[in-house]
GROMACS .gro file of C-alpha atoms in nm:
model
  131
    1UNK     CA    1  12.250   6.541   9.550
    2UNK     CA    2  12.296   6.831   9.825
    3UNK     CA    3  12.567   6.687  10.014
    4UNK     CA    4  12.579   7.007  10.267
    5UNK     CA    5  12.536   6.942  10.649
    6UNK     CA    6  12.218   7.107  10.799
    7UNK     CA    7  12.298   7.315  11.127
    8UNK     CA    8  12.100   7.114  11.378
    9UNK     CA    9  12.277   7.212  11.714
   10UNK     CA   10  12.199   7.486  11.935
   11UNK     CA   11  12.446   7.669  12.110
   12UNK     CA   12  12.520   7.987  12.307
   13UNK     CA   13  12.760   8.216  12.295
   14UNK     CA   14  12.928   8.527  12.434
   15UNK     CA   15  13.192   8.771  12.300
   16UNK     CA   16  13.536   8.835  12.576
   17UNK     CA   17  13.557   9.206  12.606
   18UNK     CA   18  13.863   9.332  12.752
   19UNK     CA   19  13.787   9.706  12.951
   20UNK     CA   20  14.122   9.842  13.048
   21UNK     CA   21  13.951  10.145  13.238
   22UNK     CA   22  13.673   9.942  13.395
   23UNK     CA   23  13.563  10.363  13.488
   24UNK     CA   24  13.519  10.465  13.144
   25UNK     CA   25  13.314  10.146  12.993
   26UNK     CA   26  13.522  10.099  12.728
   27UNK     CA   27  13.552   9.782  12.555
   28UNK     CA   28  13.742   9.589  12.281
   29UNK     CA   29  13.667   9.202  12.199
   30UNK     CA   30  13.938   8.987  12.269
   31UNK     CA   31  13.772   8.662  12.220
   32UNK     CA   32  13.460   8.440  12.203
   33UNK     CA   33  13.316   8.170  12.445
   34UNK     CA   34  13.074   7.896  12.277
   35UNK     CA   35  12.840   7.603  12.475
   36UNK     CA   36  12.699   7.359  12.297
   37UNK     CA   37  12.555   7.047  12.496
   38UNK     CA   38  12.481   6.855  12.241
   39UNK     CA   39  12.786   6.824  12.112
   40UNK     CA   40  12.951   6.851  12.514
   41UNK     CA   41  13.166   7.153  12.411
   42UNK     CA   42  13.277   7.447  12.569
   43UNK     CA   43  13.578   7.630  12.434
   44UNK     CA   44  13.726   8.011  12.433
   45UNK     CA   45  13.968   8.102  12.152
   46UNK     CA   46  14.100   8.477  12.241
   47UNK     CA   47  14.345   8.758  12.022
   48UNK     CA   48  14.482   9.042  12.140
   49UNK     CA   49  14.531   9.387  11.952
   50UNK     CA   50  14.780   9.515  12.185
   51UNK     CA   51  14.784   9.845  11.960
   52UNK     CA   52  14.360   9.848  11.992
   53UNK     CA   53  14.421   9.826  12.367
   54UNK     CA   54  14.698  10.074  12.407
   55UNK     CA   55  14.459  10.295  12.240
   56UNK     CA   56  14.216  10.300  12.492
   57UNK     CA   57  14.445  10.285  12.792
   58UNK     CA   58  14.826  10.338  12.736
   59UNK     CA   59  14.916  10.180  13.043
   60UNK     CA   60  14.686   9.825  13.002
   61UNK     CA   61  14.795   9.599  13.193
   62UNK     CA   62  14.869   9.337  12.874
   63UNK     CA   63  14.965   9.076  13.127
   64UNK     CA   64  14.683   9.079  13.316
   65UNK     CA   65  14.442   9.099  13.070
   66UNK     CA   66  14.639   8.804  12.906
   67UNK     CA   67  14.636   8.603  13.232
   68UNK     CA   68  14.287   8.636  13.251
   69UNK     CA   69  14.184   8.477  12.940
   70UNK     CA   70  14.403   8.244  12.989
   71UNK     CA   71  14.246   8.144  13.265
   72UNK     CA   72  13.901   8.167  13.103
   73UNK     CA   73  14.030   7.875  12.861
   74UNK     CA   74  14.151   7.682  13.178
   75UNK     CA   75  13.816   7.698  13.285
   76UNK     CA   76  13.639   7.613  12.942
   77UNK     CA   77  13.872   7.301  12.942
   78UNK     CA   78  13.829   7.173  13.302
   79UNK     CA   79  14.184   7.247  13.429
   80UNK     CA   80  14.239   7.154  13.778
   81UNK     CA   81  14.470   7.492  13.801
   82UNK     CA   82  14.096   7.657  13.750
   83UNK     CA   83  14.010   7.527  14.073
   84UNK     CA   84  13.622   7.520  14.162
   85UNK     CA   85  13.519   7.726  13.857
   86UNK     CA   86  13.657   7.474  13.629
   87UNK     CA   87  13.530   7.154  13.803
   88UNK     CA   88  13.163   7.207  13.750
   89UNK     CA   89  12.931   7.103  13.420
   90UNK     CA   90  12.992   7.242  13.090
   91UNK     CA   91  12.650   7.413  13.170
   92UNK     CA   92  12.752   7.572  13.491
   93UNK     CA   93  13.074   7.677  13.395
   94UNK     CA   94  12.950   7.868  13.084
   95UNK     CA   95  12.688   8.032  13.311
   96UNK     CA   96  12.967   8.149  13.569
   97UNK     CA   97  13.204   8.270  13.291
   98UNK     CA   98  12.928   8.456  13.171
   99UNK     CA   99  12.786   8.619  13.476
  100UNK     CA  100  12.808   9.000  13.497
  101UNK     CA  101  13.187   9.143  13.631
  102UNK     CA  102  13.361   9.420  13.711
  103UNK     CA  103  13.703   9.306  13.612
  104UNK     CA  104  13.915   9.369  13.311
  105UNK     CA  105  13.774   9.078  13.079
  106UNK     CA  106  13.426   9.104  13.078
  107UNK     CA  107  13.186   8.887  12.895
  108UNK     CA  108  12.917   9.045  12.688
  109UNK     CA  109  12.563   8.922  12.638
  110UNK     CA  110  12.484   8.554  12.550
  111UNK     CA  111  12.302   8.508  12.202
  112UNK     CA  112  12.242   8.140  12.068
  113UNK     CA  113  12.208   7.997  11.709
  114UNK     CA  114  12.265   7.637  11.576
  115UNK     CA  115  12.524   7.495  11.406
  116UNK     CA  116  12.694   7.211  11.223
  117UNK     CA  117  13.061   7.246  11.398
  118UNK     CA  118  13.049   7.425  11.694
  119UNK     CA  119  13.455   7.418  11.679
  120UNK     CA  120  13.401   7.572  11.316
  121UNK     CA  121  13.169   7.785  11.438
  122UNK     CA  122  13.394   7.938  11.705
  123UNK     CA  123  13.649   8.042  11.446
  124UNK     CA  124  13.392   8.240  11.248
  125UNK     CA  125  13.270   8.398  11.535
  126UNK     CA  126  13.631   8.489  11.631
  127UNK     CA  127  13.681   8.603  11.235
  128UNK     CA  128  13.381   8.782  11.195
  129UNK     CA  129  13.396   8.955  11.552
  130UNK     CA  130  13.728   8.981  11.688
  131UNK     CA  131  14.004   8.995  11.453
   0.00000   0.00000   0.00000
């Protein structure tokens, strides 16, 4: 008997990319944002390679870039310290964490795929893409 659970829920994703020289265009991911609405989740999970970041900025700003996706997971969780980003749908605040920036943490593009677990899903992204 194949006891194995078939990946039956869409989702969308999007890698974090901090850019310490927003000039230069150079990026290094730093985490990974996934929606799913049928399972009502929204969630960021982040790591930072200080060393990776020093390497393409000595002088990053590891605060900053820290604060920011922290705030990205305030956001993702509906924290009222988000303020009116974090108050909307899941829906509307994936699409406004994931419209186009100039800022530090940048999202990249959005690609979909289903899943079981979108919660175990996240960590493999994160494994397979960020750390």
């Amino acid at each position: 008997m194949n006891t194995r659970v078939s990946p039956s829920l869409g989702f969308d994703y999007a890698l974090l990319q901090a850019v310490p020289r927003v000039d230069r265009g150079e990026r290094i991911n730093v985490g990974a944002l996934l929606y799913c609405k049928e399972a009502d989740f929204l969630a960021a999970e982040v790591h930072i390679d200080a060393a990776r970041l020093r390497a393409l900025d000595p002088e990053v700003d590891l605060t900053g870039v820290a604060d920011a996706l922290q705030a990205i997971r305030a956001i993702c969780a509906g924290d009222p310290e988000a303020g009116r980003a974090g108050a909307g749908t899941l829906r509307s605040r994936f699409g406004w964490l994931t419209a186009p920036r100039s800022a530090v943490v940048q999202t990249g593009p959005v690609h979909g795929g289903l899943t079981a677990d979108p919660t175990a899903e996240l960590v493999r992204l994160m494994d397979r893409l960020v750390r």
